[in-house]
Short mmCIF file of C-alpha atoms in Angstrom, two decimals:
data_model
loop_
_atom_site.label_atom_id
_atom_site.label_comp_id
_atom_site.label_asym_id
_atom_site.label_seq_id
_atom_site.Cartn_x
_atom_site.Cartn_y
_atom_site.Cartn_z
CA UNK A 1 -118.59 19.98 -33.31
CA UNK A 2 -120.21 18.25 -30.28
CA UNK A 3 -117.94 15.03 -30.73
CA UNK A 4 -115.13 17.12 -30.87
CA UNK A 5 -115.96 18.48 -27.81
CA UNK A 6 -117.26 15.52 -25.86
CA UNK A 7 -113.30 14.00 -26.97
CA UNK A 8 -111.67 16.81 -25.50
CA UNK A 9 -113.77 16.71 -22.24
CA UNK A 10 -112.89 13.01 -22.41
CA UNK A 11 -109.31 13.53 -22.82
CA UNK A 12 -108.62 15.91 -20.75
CA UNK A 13 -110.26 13.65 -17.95
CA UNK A 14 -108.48 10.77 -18.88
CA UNK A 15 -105.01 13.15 -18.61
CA UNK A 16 -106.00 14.73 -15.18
CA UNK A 17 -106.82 11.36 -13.96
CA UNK A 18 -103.37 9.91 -15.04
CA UNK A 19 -101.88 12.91 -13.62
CA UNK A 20 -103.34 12.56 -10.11
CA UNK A 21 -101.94 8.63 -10.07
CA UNK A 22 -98.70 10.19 -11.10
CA UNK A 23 -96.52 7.57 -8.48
CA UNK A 24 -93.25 10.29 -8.27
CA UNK A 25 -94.59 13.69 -6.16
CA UNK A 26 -91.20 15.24 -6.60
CA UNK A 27 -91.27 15.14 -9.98
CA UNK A 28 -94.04 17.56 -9.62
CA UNK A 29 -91.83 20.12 -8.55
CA UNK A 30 -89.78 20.06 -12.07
CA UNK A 31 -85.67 19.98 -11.78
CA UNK A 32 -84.09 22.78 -10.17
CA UNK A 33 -80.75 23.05 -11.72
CA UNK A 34 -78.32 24.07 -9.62
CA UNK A 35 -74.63 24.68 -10.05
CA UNK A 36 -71.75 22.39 -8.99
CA UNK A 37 -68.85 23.10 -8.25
CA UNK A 38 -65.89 20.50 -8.30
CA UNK A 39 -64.02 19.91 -5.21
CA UNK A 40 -60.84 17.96 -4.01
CA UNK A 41 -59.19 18.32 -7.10
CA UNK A 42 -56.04 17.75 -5.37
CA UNK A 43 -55.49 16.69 -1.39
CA UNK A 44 -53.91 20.24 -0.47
CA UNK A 45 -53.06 23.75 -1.94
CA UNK A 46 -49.57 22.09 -2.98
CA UNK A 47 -49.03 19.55 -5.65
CA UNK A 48 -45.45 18.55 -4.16
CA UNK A 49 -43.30 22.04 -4.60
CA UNK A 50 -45.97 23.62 -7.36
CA UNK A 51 -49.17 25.13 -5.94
CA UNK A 52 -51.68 22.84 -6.87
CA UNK A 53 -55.37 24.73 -8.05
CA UNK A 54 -56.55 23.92 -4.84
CA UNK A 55 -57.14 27.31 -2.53
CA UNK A 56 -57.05 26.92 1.57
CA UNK A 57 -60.95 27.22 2.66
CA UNK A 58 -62.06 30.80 4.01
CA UNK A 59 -61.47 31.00 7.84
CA UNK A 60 -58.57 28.02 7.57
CA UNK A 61 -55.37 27.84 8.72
CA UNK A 62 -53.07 25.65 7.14
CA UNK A 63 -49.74 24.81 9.22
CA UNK A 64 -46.94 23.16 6.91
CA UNK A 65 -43.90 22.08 7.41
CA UNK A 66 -41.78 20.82 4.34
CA UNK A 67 -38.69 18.75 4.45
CA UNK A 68 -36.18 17.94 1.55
CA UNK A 69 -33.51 15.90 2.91
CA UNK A 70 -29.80 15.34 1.24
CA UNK A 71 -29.42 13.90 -1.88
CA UNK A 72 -29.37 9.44 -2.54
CA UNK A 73 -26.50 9.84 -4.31
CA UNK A 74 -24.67 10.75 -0.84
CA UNK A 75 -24.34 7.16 -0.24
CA UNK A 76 -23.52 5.13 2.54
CA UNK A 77 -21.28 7.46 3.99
CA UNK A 78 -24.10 9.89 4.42
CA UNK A 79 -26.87 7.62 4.78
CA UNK A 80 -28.04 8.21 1.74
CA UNK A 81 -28.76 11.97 2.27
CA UNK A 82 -30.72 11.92 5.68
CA UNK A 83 -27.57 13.52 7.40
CA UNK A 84 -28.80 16.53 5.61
CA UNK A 85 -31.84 18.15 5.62
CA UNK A 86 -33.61 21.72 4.32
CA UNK A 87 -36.54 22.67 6.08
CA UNK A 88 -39.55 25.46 5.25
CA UNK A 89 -42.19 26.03 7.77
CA UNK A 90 -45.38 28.44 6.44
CA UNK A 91 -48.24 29.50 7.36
CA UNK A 92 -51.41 29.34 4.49
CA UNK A 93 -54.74 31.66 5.56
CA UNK A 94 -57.81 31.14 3.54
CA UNK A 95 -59.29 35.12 3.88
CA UNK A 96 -62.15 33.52 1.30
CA UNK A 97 -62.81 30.25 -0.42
CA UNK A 98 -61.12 31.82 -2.92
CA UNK A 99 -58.35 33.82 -1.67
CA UNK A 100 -55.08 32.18 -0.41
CA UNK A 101 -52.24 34.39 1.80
CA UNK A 102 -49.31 32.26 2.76
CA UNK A 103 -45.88 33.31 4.48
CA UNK A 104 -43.10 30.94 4.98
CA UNK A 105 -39.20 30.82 5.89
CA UNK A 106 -37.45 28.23 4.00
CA UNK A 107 -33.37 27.19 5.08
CA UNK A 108 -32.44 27.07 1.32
CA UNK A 109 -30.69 30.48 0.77
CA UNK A 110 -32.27 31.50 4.65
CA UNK A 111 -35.36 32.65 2.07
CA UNK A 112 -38.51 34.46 3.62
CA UNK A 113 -41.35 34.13 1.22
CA UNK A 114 -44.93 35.46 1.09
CA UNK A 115 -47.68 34.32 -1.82
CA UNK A 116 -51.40 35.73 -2.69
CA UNK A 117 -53.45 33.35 -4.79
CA UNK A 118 -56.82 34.13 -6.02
CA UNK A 119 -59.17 31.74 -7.53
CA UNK A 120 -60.68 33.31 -10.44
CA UNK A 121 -62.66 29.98 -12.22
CA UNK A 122 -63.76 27.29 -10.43
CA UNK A 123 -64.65 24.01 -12.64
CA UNK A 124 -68.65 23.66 -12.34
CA UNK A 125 -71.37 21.27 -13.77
CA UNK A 126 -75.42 22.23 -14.10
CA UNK A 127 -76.87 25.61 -14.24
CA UNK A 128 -72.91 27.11 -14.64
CA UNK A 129 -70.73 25.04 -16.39
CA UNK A 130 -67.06 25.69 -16.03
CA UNK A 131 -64.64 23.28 -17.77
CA UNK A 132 -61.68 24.19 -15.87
CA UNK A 133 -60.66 25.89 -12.67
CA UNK A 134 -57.58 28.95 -13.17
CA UNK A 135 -56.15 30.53 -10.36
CA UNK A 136 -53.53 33.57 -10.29
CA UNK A 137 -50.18 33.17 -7.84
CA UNK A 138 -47.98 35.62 -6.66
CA UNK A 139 -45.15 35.25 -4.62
CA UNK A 140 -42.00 37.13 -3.57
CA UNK A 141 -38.93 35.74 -2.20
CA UNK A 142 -35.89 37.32 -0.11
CA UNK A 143 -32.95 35.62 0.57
CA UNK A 144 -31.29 36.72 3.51
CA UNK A 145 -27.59 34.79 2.91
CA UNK A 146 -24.67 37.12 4.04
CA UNK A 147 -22.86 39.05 0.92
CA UNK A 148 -20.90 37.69 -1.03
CA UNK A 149 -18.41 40.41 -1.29
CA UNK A 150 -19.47 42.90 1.60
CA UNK A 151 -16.97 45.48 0.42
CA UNK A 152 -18.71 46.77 -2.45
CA UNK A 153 -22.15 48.19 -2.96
CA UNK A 154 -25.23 46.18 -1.75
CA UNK A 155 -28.85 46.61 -2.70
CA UNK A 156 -31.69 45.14 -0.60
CA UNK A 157 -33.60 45.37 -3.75
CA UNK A 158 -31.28 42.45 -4.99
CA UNK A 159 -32.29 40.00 -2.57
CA UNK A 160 -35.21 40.33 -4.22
CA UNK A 161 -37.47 37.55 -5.90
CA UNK A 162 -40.81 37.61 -7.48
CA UNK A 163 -42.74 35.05 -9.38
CA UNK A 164 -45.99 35.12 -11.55
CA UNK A 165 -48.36 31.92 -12.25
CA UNK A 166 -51.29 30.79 -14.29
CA UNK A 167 -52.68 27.62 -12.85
CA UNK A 168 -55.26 26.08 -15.21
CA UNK A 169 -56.39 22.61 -14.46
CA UNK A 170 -59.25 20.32 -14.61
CA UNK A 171 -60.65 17.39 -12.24
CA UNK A 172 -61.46 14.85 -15.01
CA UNK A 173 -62.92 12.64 -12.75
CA UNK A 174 -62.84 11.19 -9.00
CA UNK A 175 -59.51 9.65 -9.68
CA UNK A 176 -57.71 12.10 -11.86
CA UNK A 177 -56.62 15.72 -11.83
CA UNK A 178 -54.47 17.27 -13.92
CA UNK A 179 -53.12 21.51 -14.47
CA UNK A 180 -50.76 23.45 -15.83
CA UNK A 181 -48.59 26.31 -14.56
CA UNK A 182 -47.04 28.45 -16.84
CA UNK A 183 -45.22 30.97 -15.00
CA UNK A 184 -42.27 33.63 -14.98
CA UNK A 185 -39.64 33.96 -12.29
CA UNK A 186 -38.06 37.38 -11.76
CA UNK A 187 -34.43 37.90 -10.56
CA UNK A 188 -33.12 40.88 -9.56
CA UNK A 189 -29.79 40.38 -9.62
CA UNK A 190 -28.20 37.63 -11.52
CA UNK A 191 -24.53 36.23 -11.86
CA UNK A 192 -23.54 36.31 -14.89
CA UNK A 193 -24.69 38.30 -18.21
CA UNK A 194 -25.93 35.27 -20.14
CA UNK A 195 -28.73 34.37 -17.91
CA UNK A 196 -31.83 36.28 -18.09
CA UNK A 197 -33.53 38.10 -15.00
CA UNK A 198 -37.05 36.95 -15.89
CA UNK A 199 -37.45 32.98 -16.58
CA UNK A 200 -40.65 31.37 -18.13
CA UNK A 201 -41.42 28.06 -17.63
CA UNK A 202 -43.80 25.80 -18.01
CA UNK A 203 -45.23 23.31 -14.93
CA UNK A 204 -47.04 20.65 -15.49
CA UNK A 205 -48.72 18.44 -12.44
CA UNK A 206 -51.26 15.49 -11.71
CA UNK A 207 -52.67 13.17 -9.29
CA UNK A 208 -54.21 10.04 -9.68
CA UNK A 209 -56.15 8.52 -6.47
CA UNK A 210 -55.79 5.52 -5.50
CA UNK A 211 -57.80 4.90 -2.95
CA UNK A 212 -59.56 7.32 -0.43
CA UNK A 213 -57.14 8.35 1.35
CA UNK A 214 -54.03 7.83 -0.55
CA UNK A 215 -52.74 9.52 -4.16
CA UNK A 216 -50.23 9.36 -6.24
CA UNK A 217 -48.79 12.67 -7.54
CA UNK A 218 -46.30 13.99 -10.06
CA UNK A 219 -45.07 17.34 -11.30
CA UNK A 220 -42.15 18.41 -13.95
CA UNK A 221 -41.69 21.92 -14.78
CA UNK A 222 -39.77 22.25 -17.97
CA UNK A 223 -37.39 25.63 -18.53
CA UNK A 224 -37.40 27.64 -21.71
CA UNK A 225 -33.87 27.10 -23.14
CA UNK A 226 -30.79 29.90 -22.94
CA UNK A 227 -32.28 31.87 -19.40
CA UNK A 228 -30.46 30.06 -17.08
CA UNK A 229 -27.02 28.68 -16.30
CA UNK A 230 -25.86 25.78 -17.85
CA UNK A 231 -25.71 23.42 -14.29
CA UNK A 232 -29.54 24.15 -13.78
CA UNK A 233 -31.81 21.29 -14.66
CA UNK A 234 -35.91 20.97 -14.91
CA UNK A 235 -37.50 19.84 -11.51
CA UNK A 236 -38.97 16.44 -11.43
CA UNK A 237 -41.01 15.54 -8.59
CA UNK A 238 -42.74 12.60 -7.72
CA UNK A 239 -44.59 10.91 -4.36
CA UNK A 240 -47.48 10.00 -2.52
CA UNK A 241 -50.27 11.99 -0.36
CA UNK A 242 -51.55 9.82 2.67
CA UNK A 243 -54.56 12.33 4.11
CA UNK A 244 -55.74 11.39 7.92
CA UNK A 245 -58.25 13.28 9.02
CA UNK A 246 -56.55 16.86 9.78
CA UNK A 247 -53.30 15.95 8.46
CA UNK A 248 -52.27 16.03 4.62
CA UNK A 249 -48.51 13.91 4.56
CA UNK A 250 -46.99 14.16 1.09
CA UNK A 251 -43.79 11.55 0.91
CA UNK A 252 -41.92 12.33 -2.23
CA UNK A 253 -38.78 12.27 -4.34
CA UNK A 254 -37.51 15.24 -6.24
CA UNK A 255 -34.28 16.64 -7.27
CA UNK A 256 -34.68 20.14 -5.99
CA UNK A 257 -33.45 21.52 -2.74
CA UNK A 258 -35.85 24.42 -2.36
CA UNK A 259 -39.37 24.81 -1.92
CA UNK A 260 -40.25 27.88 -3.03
CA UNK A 261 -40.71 28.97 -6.78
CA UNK A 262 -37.74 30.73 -7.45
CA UNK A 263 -36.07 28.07 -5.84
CA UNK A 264 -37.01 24.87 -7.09
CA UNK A 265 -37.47 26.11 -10.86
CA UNK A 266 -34.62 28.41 -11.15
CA UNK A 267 -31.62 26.97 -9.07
CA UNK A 268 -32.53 23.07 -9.79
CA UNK A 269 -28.93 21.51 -9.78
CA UNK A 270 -29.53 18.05 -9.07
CA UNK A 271 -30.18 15.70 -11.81
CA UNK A 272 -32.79 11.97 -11.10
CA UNK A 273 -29.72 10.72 -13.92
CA UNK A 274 -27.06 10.47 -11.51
CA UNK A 275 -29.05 9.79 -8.15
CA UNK A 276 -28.95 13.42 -7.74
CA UNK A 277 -32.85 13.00 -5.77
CA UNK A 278 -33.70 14.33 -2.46
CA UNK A 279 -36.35 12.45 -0.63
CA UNK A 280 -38.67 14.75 1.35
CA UNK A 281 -42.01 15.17 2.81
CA UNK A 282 -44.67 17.92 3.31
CA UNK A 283 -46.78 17.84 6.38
CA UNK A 284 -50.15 19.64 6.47
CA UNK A 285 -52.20 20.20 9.25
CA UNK A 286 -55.29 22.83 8.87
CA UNK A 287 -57.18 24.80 11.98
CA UNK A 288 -60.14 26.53 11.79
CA UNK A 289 -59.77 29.56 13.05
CA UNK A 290 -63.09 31.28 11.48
CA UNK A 291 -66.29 28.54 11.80
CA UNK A 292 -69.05 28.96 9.25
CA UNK A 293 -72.16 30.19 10.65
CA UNK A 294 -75.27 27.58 10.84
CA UNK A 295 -78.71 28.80 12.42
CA UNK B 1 -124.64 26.96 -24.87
CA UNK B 2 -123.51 23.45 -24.98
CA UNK B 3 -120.37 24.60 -25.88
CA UNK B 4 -119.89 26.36 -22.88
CA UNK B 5 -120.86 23.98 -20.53
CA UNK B 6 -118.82 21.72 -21.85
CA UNK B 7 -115.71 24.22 -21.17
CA UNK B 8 -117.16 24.86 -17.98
CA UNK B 9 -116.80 20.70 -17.55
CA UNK B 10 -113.32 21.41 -19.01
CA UNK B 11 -112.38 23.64 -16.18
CA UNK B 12 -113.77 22.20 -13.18
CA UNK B 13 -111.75 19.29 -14.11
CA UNK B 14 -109.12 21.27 -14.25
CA UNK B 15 -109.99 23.05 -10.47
CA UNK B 16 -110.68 19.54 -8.93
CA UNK B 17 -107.26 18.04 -10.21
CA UNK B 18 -105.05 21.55 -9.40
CA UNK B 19 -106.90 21.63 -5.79
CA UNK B 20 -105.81 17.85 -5.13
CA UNK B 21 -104.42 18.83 -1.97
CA UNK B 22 -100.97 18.60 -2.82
CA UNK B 23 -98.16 20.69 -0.72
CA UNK B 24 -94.91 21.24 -1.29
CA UNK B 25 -91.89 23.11 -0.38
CA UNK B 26 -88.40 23.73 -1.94
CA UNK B 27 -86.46 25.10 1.26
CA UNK B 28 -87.12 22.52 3.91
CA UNK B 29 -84.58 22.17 6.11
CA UNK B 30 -82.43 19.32 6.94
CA UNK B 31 -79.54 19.39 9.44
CA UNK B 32 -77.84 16.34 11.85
CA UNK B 33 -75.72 16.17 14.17
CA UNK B 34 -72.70 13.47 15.70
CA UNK B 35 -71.99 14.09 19.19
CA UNK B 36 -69.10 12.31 20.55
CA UNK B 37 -66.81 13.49 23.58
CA UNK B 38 -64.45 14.11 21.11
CA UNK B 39 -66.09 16.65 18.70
CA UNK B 40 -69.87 18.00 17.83
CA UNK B 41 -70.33 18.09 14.56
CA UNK B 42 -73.42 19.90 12.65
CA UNK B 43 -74.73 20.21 9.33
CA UNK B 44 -77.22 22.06 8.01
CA UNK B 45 -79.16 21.92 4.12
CA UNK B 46 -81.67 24.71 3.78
CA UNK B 47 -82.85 23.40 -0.04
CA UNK B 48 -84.38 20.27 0.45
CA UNK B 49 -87.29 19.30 -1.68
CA UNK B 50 -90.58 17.78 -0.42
CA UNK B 51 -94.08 16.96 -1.49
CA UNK B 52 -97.06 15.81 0.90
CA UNK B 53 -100.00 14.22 -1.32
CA UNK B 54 -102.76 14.86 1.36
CA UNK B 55 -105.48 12.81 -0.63
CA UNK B 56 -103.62 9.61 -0.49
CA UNK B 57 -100.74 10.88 2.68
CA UNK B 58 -98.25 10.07 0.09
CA UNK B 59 -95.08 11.89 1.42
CA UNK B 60 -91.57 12.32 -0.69
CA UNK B 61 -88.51 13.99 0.32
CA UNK B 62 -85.07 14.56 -1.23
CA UNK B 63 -81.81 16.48 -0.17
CA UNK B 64 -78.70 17.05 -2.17
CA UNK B 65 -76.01 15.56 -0.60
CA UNK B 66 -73.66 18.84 -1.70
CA UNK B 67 -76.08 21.01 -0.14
CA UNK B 68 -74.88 20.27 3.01
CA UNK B 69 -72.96 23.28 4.94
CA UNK B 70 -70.98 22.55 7.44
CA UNK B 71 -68.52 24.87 10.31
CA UNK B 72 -65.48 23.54 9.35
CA UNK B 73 -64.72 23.54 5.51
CA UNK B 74 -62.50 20.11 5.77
CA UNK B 75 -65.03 17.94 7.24
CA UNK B 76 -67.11 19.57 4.21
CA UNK B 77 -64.84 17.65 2.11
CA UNK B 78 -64.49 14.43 3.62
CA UNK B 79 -68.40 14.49 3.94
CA UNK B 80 -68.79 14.59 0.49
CA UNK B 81 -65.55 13.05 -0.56
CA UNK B 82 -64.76 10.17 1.61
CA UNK B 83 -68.33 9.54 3.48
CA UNK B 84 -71.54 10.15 1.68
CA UNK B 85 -69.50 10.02 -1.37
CA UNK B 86 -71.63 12.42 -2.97
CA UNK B 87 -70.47 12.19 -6.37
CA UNK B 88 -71.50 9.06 -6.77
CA UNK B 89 -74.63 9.50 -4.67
CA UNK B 90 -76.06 12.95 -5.30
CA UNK B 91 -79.02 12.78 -3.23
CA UNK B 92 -80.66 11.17 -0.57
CA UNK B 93 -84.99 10.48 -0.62
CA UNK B 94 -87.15 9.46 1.74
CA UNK B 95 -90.27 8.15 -0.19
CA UNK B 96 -93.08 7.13 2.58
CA UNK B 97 -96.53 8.17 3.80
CA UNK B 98 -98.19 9.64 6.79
CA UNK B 99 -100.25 6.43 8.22
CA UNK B 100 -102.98 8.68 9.80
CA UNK B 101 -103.24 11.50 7.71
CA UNK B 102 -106.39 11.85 8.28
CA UNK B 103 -106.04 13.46 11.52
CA UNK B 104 -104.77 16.41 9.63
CA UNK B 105 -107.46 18.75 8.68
CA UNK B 106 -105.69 22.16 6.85
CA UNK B 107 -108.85 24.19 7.22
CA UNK B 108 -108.02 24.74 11.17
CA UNK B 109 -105.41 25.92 12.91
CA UNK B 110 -103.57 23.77 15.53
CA UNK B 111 -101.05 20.82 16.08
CA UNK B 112 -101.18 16.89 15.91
CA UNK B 113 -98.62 14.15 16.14
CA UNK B 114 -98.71 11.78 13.01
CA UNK B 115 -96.99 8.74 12.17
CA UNK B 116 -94.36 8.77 9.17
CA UNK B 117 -93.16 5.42 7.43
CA UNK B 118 -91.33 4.78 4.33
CA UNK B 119 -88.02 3.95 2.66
CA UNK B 120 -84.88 5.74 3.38
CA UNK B 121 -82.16 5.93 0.27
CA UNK B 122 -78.39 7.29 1.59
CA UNK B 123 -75.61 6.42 0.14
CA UNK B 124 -77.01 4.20 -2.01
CA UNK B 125 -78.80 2.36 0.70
CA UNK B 126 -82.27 2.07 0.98
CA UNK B 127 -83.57 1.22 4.84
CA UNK B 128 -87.78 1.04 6.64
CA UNK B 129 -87.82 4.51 8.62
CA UNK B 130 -90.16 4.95 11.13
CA UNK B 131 -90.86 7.86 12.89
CA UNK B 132 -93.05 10.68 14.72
CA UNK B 133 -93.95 13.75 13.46
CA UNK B 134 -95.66 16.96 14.88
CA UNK B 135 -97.48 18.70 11.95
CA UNK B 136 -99.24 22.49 12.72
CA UNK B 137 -101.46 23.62 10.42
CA UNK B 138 -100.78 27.88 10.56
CA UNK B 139 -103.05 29.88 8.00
CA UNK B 140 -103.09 27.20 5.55
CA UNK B 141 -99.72 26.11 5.21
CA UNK B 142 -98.37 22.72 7.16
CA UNK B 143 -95.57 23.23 9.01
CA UNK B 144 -93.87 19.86 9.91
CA UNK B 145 -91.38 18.90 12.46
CA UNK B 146 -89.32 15.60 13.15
CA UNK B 147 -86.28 14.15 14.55
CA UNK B 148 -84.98 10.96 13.80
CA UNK B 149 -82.18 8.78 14.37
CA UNK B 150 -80.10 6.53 11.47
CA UNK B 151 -77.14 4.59 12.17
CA UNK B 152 -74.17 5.60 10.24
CA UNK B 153 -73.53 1.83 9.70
CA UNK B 154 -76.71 0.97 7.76
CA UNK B 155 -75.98 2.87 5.42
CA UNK B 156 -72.78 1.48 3.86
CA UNK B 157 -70.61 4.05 5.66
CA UNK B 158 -67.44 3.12 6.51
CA UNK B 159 -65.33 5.65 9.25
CA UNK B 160 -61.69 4.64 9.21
CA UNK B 161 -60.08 3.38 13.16
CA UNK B 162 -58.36 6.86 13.81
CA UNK B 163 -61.44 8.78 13.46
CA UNK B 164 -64.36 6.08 14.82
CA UNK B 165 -64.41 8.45 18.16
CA UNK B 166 -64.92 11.65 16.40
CA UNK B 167 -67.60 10.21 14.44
CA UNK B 168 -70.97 8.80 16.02
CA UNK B 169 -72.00 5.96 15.20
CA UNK B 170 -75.67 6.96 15.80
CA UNK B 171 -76.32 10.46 13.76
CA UNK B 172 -79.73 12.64 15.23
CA UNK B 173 -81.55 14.18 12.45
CA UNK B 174 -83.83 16.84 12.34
CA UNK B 175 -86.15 18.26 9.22
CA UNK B 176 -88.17 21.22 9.73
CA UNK B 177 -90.23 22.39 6.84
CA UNK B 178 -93.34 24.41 5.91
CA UNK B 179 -95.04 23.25 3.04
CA UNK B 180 -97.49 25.11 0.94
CA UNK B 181 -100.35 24.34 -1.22
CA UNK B 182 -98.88 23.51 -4.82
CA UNK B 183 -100.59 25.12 -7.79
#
């Protein structure tokens, strides 16, 4: 009984001592996990015409202005589309890190838009893991073109457009990001009877970085078959962002016109086949018009 | 009889080693700032982590690099993003000791400069740091102040031409944190 005794005593002497030498103090304090959330999954809230899963930061402003100019195939004659040009200009408010309100006014169709994005996941690491980050998007869309036939019965309620989207996508690491957007468009009116007034499609984007500053992104958003006239095609998009500091510029090639949801997945003409590809840029500049509070 | 000396042995050995003096503190604050003509900017990290062996002065720090909160959300991201690159580099430590330790004594209250030296790790950098610090002892616990200055350059950090005037090339930082006795 003593020995035993007279080993513990010696042991537990022998341990203390070791653990007063212990060379790292902070390990004393044990690991607080904390959680970690993902950022700069993509440089700005848009991929190139898809909302990316990025949400403007609470308090921010973020200015755009998005250009699509004519189409290559133009040619010579109109120097290979930069005699013409569709603008949008829009306005994106963070009201929370999480919460996105954006208005715009796009020349395509003289379309008005408006768009409320909430962030419901955000990918994490450590004490809350989170594989993925999903946001909700929806937008509505008037177009504001004169009537058609002005002699016969107009709506309001048929300039209307509304869209719904899922966007699900992952950072899988510091160089690559990739989501997907399924999403329905709503028309109300339509043309003819054999297209459908609500569209699904599917959007699929990513980004690769390639340095800092610069990335190279893509998106294609593919169309259910038999809602839409025959002359629409799937939008393919692909181009560059450059960030500097307050400015975002996205440089890109796509063959759709408009930059708005309805637009650029439902009335997608042009085809990359027959040089049917706009070449267009996105410029973002952010304000903070709400500062965080430090003490 | 024996037996219970022996466990009274057991826990004095036990008292002596919890009671070695060691203080810590898991909210210490951190902040710097870059003052240029151009733009102020601040950032503040209310979670760092720090542990002052008084027996030996032994002193160790460490911040997450995430941690930091800044006004505007952007610079946020190109803190962590393009700068500190924080992925890669979680955290930065400062692993030193208090050359005169000595002068503090926790059983009275009052105030004394001491000298702090050790090794810096940023970005992946490790760098000598010297500097003053003004430690007050207030009903046991040490409350310690310093300010310091690190140059943005030693420490691998590379600010692109259009924004070298926004950024200073000599960042002030402070740390202000109470440590308590650790059980």
């Amino acid at each position: 009984m003593r020995n035993v005794s007279f080993f513990t005593l010696l042991f537990t002497l022998f341990f203390s001592f070791s653990y007063g030498q212990n060379d790292d103090l902070l390990s004393l304090l044990g690991d607080d996990e904390t959680t970690d959330y993902t950022n700069a999954s993509f440089k700005t809230n848009r991929v190139i015409n898809l909302h990316s899963l990025e949400s403007t930061a609470g308090g921010v402003l973020d200015f755009k202005i998005g250009h699509r100019f004519g189409t290559l195939n133009g040619g010579f004659y109109e120097l290979f589309g930069l005699d013409n040009a569709n603008i949008r200009i829009g306005f994106d408010y963070g009201l929370s890190d999480v919460i996105t309100i954006g208005v715009g006014r796009g020349s395509f169709e003289k379309t008005y838009d408006g768009f409320i994005k909430y962030k419901f996941l955000r990918q994490s690491t450590g004490k809350r893991k989170m594989p993925f980050t999903a946001a909700l998007l929806l937008t509505s869309a008037v177009q504001t073109l004169k009537w058609a036939n002005p002699e016969r019965e107009n709506y309001f309620s048929s300039r209307m457009y509304y869209t719904s989207q899922l966007i699900i996508g992952r950072k899988f690491s510091e160089s690559f990001s990739l989501q997907l957007s399924p999403t329905m468009v709503h028309r109300n009116l339509i043309k003819t009877n054999a297209e459908k007034n609500d569209v699904y499609a599917l959007g699929a984007a990513g980004r690769i970085k390639l340095s800092k500053r610069l990335a190279l992104n893509a998106e294609y958003i593919y169309l259910l078959p038999d809602q839409v006239a025959d002359n629409i095609t799937n939008s393919l998009s692909i181009g560059f962002d450059i960030e500097t500091g307050g400015h975002v510029f996205q440089l890109h090639f796509t063959n759709s016109t408009s930059m708005i949801e309805k637009g650029f997945i439902t009335e997608t003409t042009n085809s990359w086949d027959n040089g049917g590809i706009h070449f267009g840029f996105n410029v973002s500049r952010v304000f903070t018009v709400k500062r965080k509070k430090l003490e | 009889m024996k037996y219970s000396i022996y466990i009274l042995i057991l826990l004095l050995s036990h008292v002596t080693m919890v009671s070695g003096q060691k203080y810590f503190t898991k909210t210490g604050h951190v902040s710097f700032y870059s003052d240029t003509p151009l733009e102020k900017i601040e950032a503040q990290n209310k979670s760092s982590n720090c542990v002052l062996d008084l027996a030996t002065g032994k002193l160790e720090f460490a911040v997450l690099i995430k941690g930091f909160q800044f006004e505007k959300a952007l610079m946020q991201e190109h803190f962590n993003e393009n700068y500190l690159e924080s992925n890669k580099f979680p955290k930065a430590t400062f692993k030193g000791q208090i050359d005169n330790y000595t002068k503090i004594d926790v059983t009275k209250n009052g105030k004394s400069t001491v000298k702090v030296s050790g090794d810096l790790t940023l970005h992946g950098v490790t760098k000598k740091l010297n500097t003053d610090a003004v430690v007050e002892i207030k009903a046991g616990k040490i409350d310690a102040d310093a300010t310091f200055n690190i140059l943005v350059a030693d420490y691998n950090i590379s600010i692109p031409s259009l924004v070298k005037d926004q950024i200073a090339k000599s960042v002030k930082v402070k740390v202000d944190a109470t440590l308590e006795v650790l059980k």
